[in-house]
GROMACS .gro file of C-alpha atoms in nm:
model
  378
    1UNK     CA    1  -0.825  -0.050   2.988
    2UNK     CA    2  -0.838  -0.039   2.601
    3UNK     CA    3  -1.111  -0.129   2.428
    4UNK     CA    4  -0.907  -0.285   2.166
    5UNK     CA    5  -0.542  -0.459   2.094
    6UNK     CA    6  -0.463  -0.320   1.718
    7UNK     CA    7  -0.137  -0.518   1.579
    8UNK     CA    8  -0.075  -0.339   1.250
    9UNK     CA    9   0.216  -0.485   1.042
   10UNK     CA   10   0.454  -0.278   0.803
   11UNK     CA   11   0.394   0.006   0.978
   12UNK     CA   12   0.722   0.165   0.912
   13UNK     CA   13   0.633   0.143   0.560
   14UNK     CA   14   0.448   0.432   0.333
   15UNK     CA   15   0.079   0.281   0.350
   16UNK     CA   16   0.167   0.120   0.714
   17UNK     CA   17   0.242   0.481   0.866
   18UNK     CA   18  -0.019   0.589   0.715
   19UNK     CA   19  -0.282   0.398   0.881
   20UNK     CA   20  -0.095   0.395   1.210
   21UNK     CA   21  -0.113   0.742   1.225
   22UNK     CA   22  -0.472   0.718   1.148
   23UNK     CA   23  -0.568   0.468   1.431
   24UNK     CA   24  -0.334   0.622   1.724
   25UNK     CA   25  -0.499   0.950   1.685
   26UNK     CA   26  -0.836   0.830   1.625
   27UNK     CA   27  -0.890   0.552   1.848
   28UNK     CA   28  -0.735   0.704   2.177
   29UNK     CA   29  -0.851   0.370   2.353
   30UNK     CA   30  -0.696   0.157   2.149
   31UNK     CA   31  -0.357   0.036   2.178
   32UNK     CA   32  -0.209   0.018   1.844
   33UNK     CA   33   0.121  -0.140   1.809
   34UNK     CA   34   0.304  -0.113   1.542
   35UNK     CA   35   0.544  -0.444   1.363
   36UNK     CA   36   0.778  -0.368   1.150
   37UNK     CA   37   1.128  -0.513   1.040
   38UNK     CA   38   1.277  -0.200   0.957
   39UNK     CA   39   1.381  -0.286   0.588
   40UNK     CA   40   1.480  -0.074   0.313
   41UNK     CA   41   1.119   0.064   0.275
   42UNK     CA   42   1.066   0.089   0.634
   43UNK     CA   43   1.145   0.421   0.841
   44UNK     CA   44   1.046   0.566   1.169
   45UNK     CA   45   1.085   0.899   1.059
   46UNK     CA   46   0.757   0.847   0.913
   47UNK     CA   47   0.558   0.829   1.221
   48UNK     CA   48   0.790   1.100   1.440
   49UNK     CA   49   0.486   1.280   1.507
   50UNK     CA   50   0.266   1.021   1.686
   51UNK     CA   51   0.595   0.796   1.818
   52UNK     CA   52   0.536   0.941   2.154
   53UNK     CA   53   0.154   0.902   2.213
   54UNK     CA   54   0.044   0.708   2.476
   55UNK     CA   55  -0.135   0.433   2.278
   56UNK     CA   56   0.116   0.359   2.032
   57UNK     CA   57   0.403   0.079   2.056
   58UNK     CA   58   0.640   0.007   1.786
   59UNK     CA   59   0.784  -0.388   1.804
   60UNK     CA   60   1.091  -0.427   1.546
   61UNK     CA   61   1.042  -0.802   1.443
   62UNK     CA   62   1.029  -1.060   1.129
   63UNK     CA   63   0.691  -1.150   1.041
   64UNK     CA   64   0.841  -1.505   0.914
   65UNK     CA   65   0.934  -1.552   1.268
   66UNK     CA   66   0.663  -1.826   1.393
   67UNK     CA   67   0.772  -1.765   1.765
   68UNK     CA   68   0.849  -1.436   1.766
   69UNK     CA   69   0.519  -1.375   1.653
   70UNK     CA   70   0.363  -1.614   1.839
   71UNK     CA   71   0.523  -1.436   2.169
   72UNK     CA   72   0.416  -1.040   2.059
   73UNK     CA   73   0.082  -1.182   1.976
   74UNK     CA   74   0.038  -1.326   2.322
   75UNK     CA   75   0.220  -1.070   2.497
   76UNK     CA   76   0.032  -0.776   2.353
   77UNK     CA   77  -0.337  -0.987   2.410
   78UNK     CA   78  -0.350  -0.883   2.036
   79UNK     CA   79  -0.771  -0.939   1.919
   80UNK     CA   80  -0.743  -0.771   1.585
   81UNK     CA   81  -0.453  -0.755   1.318
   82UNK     CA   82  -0.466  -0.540   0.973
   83UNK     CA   83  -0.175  -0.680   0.783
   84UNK     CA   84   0.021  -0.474   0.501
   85UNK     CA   85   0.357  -0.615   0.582
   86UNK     CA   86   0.485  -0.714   0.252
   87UNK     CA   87   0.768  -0.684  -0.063
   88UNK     CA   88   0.639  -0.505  -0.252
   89UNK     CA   89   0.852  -0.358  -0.582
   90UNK     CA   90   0.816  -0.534  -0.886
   91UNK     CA   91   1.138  -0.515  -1.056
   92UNK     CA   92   1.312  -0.648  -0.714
   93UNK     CA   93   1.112  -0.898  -0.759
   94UNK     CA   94   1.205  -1.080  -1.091
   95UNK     CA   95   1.573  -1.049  -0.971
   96UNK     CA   96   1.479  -1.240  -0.603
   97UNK     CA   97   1.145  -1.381  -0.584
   98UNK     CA   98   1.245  -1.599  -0.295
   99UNK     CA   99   1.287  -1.293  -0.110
  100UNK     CA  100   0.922  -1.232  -0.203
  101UNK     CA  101   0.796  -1.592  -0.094
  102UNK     CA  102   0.935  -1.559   0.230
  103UNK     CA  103   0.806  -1.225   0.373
  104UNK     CA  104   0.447  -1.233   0.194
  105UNK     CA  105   0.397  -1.597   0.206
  106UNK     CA  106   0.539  -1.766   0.456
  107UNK     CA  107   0.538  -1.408   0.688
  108UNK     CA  108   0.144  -1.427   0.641
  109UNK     CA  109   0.123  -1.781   0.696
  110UNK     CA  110   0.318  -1.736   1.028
  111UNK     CA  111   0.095  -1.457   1.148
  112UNK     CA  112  -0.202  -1.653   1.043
  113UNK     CA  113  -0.107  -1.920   1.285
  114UNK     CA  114   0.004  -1.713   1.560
  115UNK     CA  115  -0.313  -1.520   1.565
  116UNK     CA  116  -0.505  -1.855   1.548
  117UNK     CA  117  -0.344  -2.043   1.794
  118UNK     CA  118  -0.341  -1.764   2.032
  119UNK     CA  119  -0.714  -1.666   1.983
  120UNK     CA  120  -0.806  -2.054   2.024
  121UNK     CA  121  -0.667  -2.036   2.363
  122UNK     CA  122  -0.922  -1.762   2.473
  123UNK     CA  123  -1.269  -1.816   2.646
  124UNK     CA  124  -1.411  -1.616   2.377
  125UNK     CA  125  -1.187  -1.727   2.081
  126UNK     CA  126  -1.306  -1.591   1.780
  127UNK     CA  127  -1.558  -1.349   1.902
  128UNK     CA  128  -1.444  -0.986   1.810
  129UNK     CA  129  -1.149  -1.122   1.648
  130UNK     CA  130  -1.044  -1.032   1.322
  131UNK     CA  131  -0.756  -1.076   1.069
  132UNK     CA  132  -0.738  -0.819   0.811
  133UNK     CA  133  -0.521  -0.851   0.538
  134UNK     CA  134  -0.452  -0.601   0.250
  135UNK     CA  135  -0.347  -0.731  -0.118
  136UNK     CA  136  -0.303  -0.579  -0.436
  137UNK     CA  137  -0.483  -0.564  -0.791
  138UNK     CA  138  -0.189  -0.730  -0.919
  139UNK     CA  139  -0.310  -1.039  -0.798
  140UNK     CA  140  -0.623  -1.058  -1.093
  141UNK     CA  141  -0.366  -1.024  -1.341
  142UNK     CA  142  -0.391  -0.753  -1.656
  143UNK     CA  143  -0.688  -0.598  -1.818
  144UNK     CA  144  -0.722  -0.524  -2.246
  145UNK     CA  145  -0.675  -0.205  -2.341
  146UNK     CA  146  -0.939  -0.167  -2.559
  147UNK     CA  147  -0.946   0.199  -2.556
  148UNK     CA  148  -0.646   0.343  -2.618
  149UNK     CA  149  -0.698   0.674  -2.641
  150UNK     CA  150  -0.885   0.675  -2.355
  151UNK     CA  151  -1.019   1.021  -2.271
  152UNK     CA  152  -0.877   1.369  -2.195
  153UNK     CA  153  -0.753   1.348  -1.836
  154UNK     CA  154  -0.812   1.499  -1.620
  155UNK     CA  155  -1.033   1.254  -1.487
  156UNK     CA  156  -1.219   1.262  -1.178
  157UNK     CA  157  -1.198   1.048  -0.830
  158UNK     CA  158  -1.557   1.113  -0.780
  159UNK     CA  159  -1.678   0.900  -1.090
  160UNK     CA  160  -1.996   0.732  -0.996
  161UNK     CA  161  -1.958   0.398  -1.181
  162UNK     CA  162  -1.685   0.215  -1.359
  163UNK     CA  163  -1.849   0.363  -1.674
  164UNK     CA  164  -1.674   0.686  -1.588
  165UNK     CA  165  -1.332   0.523  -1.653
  166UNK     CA  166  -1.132   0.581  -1.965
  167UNK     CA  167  -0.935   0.310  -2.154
  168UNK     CA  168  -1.153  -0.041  -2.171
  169UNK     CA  169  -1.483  -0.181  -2.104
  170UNK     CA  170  -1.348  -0.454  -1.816
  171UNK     CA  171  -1.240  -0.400  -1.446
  172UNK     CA  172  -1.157  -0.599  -1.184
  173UNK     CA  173  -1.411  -0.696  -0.974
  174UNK     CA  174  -1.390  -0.912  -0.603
  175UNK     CA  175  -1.501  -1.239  -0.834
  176UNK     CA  176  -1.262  -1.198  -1.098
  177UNK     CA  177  -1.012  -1.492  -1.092
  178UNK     CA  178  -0.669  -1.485  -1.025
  179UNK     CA  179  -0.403  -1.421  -1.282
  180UNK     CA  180  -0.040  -1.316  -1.125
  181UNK     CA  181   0.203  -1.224  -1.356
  182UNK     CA  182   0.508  -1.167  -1.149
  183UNK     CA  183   0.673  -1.341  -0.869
  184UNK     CA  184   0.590  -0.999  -0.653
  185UNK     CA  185   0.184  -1.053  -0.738
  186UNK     CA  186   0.216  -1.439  -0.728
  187UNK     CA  187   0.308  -1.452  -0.369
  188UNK     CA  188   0.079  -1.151  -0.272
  189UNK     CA  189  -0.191  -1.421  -0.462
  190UNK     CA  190  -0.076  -1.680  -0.257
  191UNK     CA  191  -0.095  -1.528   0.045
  192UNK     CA  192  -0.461  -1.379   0.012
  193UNK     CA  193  -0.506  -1.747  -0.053
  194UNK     CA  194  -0.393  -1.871   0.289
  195UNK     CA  195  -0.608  -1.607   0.444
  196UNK     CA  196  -0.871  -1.702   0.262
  197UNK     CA  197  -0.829  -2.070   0.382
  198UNK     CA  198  -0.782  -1.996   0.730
  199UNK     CA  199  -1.120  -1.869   0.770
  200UNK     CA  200  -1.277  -2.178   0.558
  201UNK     CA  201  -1.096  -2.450   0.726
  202UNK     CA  202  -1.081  -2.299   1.103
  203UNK     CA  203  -1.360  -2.060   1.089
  204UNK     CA  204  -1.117  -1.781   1.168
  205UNK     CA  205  -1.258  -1.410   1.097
  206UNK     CA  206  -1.063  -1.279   0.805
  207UNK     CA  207  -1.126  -1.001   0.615
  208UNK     CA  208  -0.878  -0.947   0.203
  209UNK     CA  209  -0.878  -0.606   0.012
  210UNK     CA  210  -0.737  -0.564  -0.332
  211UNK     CA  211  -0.649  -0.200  -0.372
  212UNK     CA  212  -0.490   0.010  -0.685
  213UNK     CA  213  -0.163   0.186  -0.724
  214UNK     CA  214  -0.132   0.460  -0.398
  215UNK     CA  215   0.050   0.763  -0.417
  216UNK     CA  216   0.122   1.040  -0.146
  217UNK     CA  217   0.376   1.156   0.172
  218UNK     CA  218   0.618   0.881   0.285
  219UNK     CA  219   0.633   0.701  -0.038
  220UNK     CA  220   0.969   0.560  -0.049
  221UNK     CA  221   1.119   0.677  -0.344
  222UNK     CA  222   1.188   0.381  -0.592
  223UNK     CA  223   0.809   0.379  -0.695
  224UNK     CA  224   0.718   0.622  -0.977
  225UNK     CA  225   0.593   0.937  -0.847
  226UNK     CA  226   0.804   0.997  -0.573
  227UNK     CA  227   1.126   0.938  -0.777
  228UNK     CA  228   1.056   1.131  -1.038
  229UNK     CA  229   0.960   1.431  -0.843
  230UNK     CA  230   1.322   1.389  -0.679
  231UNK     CA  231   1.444   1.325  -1.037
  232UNK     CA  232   1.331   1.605  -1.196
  233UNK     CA  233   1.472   1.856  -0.910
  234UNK     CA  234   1.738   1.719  -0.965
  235UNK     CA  235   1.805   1.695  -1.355
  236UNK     CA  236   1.786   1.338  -1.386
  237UNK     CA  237   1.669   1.123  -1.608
  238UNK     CA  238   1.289   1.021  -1.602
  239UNK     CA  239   1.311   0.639  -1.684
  240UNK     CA  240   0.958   0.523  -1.931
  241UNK     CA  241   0.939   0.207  -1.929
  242UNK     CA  242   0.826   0.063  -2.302
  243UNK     CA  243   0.641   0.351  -2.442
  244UNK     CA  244   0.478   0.475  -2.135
  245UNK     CA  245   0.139   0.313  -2.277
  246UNK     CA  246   0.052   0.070  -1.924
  247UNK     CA  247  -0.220   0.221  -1.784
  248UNK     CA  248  -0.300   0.238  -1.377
  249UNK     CA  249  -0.574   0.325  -1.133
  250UNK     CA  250  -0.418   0.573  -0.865
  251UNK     CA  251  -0.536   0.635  -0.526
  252UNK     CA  252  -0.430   0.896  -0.292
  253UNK     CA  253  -0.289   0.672   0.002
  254UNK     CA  254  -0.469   0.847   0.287
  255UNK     CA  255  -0.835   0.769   0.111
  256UNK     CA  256  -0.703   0.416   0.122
  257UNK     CA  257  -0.627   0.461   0.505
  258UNK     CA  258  -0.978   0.588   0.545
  259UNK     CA  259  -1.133   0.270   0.341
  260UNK     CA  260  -0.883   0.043   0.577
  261UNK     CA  261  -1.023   0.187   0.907
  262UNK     CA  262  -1.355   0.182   0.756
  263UNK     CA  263  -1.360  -0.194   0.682
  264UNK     CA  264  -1.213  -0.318   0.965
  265UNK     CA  265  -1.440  -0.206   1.150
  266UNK     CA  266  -1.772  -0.219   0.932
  267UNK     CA  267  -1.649  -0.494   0.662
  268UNK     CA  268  -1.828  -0.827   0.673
  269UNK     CA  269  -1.635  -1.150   0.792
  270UNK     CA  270  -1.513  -1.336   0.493
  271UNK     CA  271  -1.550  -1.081   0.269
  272UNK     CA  272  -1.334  -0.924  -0.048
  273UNK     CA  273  -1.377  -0.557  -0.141
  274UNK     CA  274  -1.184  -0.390  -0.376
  275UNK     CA  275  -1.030  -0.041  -0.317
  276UNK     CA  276  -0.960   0.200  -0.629
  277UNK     CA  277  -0.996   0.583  -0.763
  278UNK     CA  278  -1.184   0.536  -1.025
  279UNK     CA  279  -0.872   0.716  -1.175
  280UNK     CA  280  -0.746   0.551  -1.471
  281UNK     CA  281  -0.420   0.742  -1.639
  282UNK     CA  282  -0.139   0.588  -1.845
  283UNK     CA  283   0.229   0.601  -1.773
  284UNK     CA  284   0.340   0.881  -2.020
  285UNK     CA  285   0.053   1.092  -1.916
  286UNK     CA  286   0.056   1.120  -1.546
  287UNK     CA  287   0.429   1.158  -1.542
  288UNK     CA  288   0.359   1.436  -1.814
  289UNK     CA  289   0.135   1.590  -1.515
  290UNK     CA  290   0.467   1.546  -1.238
  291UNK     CA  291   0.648   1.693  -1.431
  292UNK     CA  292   0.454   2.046  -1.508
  293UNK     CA  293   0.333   2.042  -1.110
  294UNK     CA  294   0.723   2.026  -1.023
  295UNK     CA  295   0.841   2.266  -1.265
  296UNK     CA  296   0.538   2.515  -1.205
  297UNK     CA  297   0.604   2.496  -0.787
  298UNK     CA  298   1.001   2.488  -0.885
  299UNK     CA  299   0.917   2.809  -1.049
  300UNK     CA  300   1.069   2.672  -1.382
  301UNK     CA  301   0.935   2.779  -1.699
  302UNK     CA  302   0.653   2.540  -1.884
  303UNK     CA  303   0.790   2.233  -2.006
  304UNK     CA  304   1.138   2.277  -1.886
  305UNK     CA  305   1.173   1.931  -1.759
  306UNK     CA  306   1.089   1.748  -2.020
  307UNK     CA  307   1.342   1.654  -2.211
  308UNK     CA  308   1.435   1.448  -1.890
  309UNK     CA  309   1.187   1.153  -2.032
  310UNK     CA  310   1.397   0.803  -2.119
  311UNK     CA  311   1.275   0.575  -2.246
  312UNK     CA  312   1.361   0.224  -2.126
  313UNK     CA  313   1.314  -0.137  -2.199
  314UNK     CA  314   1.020  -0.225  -2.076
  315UNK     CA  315   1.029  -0.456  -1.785
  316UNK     CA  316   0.931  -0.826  -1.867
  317UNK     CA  317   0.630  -0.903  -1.825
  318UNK     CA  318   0.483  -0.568  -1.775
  319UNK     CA  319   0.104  -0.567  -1.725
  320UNK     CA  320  -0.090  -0.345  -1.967
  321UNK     CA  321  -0.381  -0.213  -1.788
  322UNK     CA  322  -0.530  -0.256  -1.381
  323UNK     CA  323  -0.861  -0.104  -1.330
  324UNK     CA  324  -1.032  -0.130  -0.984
  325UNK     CA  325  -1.418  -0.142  -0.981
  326UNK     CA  326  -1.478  -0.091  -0.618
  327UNK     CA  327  -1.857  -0.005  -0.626
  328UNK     CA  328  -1.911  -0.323  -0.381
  329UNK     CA  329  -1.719  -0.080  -0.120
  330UNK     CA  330  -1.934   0.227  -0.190
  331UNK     CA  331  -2.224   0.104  -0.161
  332UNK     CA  332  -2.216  -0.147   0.119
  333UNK     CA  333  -1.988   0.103   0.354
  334UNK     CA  334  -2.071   0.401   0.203
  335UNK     CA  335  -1.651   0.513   0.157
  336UNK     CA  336  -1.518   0.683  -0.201
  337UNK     CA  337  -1.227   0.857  -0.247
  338UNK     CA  338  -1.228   1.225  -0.133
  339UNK     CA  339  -0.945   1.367  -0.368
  340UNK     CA  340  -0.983   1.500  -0.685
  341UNK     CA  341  -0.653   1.365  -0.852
  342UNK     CA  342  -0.550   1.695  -0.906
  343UNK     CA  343  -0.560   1.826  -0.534
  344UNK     CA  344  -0.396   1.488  -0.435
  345UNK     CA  345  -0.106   1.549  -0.692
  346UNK     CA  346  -0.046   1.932  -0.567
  347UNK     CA  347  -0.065   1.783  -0.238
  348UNK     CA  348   0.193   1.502  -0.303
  349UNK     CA  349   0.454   1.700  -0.478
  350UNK     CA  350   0.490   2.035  -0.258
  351UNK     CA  351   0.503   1.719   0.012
  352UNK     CA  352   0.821   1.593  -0.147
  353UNK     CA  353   0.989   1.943  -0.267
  354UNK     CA  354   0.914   2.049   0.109
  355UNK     CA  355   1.059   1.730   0.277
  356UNK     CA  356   1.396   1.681   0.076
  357UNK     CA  357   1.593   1.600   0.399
  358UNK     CA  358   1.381   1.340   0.451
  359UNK     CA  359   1.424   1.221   0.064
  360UNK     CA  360   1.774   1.247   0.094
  361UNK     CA  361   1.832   1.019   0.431
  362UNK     CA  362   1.609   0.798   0.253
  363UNK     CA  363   1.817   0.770  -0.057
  364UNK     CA  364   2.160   0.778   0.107
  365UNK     CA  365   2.019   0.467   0.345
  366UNK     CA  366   2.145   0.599   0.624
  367UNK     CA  367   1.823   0.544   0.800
  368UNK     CA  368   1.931   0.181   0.750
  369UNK     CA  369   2.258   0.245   0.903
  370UNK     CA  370   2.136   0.401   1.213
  371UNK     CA  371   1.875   0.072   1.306
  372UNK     CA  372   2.096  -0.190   1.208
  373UNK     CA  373   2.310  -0.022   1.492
  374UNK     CA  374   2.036   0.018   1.739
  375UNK     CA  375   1.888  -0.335   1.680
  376UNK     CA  376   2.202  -0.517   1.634
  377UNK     CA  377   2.195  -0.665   1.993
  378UNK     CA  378   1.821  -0.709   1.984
   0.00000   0.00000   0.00000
């Protein structure tokens, strides 16, 4: 019998596989099943290597869905759940932020419930029980960038302190108050929220992290570095929002699967703890550093690419700086990133330039084609 009942949400999706992957191949005795509603950002492909192993289940289902997840909840005996299901693209969005309420609002609020209800029923109830949810740094709002000029990257992933970071004295720590700016970070807000609540008013065991921009395999390619590696082989334009100025902390997304598996197993009930890189770069500059890694493993000759940069107006209201301090994380559980941000760079792009038939079913959407025909009777 398995020791555990892992329900991981958003599985499908570029962090989700990530960790899925992770747990079925670590944890043998765990069942791990994996919910996902097969959107736009959602593929299978991205877990063909593990879809077969004993211990893993994949359950295609709305997170919204107060039954339906009442019913996989109970049907699965699920006694943990780490929860990344969410919308998660900015510029989508400001043009449908009800879109946004629904899934990461009311589809946490639903899970929250099911989980609750279902673990109230049990003997045992809350003991080894545990709802894990993952957020964003968008939530705390925007940082000053006080430094400009910050230093010459490269910059390292194995900075000791917050010191070691480039462009302004202030970071956000698991205290700092809330701040959304966008309808996409306002409903992730409100949703950490709600977890939040459920363990104050009910006593249920919930666990929030706030982690930085992620980069890596699977990424589906509408977020920065992943389309502009496909843009560039292909001659397209590179689109710069505002002068390329905003400056983010970037994470290689299997150190963040690591700090995931790590907390939900070590974290503390109740508990925030911020994940980041310690890895501070603006816009302009790390797509300066796509673009020579693609053109040097293209075999093109230095700065051939570009004169692909446009730039574009910038996207209202664009935050200017996040900056994770997650010292609380290294030192209570011991996890920091293992990457130097060049090796996870190198790693990313030859990913990309030697997956391009997965890029291109991804772009064409004919993934989405080919569930919405096996699901359409489900």
């Amino acid at each position: 019998m398995a020791s555990r009942n892992i329900l991981i949400t958003g599985g499908a999706g570029f962090i989700g596989s990530h960790v899925v992957r992770l747990f079925v191949n670590k944890y043998p005795d765990y069942n791990i099943i994996n919910l996902d509603n097969l959107t736009y950002a959602g593929n299978l492909a991205n877990l063909s290597d593990i879809e077969n192993a004993p211990n893993y289940k994949f359950v295609k289902a709305d997170i919204a869905d107060l039954d339906e997840m009442r019913q996989i909840i109970r049907e699965n005996k699920i006694d943990g759940v780490i929860h990344l299901a969410a919308e998660s693209h900015v510029d989508r969005s400001i043009k449908d932020p009800f879109v946004f309420a629904r899934t990461n609002v009311m589809g946490t609020l639903a899970l929250l419930q099911a989980a609750k209800e279902y673990w109230d029923s049990l003997p045992d109830k809350y003991e080894n029980k545990l709802f894990y949810h993952i957020s964003t740094d968008e939530v705390y709002g925007a940082l000053e960038l006080t430094n400009p000029e910050g230093v010459p990257a490269p910059f390292t992933t194995k900075a000791s302190s917050k010191d070691d970071m480039a462009y302004g004295t202030e970071f956000f720590v698991e205290t700092t108050k809330y701040n959304p700016h966008s309808p996409y970070s306002a409903s992730k807000a409100s949703s950490d929220h709600f977890v939040r609540a459920y363990h104050d008013t009910y006593g249920m065991p919930t666990l929030v992290t706030n982690c930085s921009n992620n980069y890596g395999p699977y990424q589906f390619p509408e977020k920065l570095i992943p389309l502009f590696i496909n843009n560039i082989r292909h001659r397209k334009p590179l689109p710069v929002y505002g002068k390329g100025e905003n400056v983010r902390d970037w994470l290689f997304v299997e150190d963040h699967a690591r700090a995931i598996d790590l907390i939900f197993h070590k974290g503390k009930v109740a508990e925030t703890y911020n994940i980041g890189g310690f890895n501070e770069w603006k816009n302009i500059d790390l797509i300066k550093v796509v673009i020579s890694t693609v053109d040097r493993l293209l075999g093109n000759p230095e700065g051939y690419s570009q004169d692909l940069i446009t730039y574009v107006t910038d996207r209202p209201g664009h935050d200017m700086r996040y900056a994770i301090d997650s010292r609380k994380l290294q030192k209570e559980l011991g996890w920091e990133p293992s990457l130097q941000f060049e090796e996870g760079i190198e790693k990313t792009v030859k990913w990309y330039l030697e997956h391009e038939d997965w890029l291109q079913n991804v772009t064409s959407g004919e993934y989405q084609k080919y569930y919405d025909s096996m699901y359409a009777d489900r």
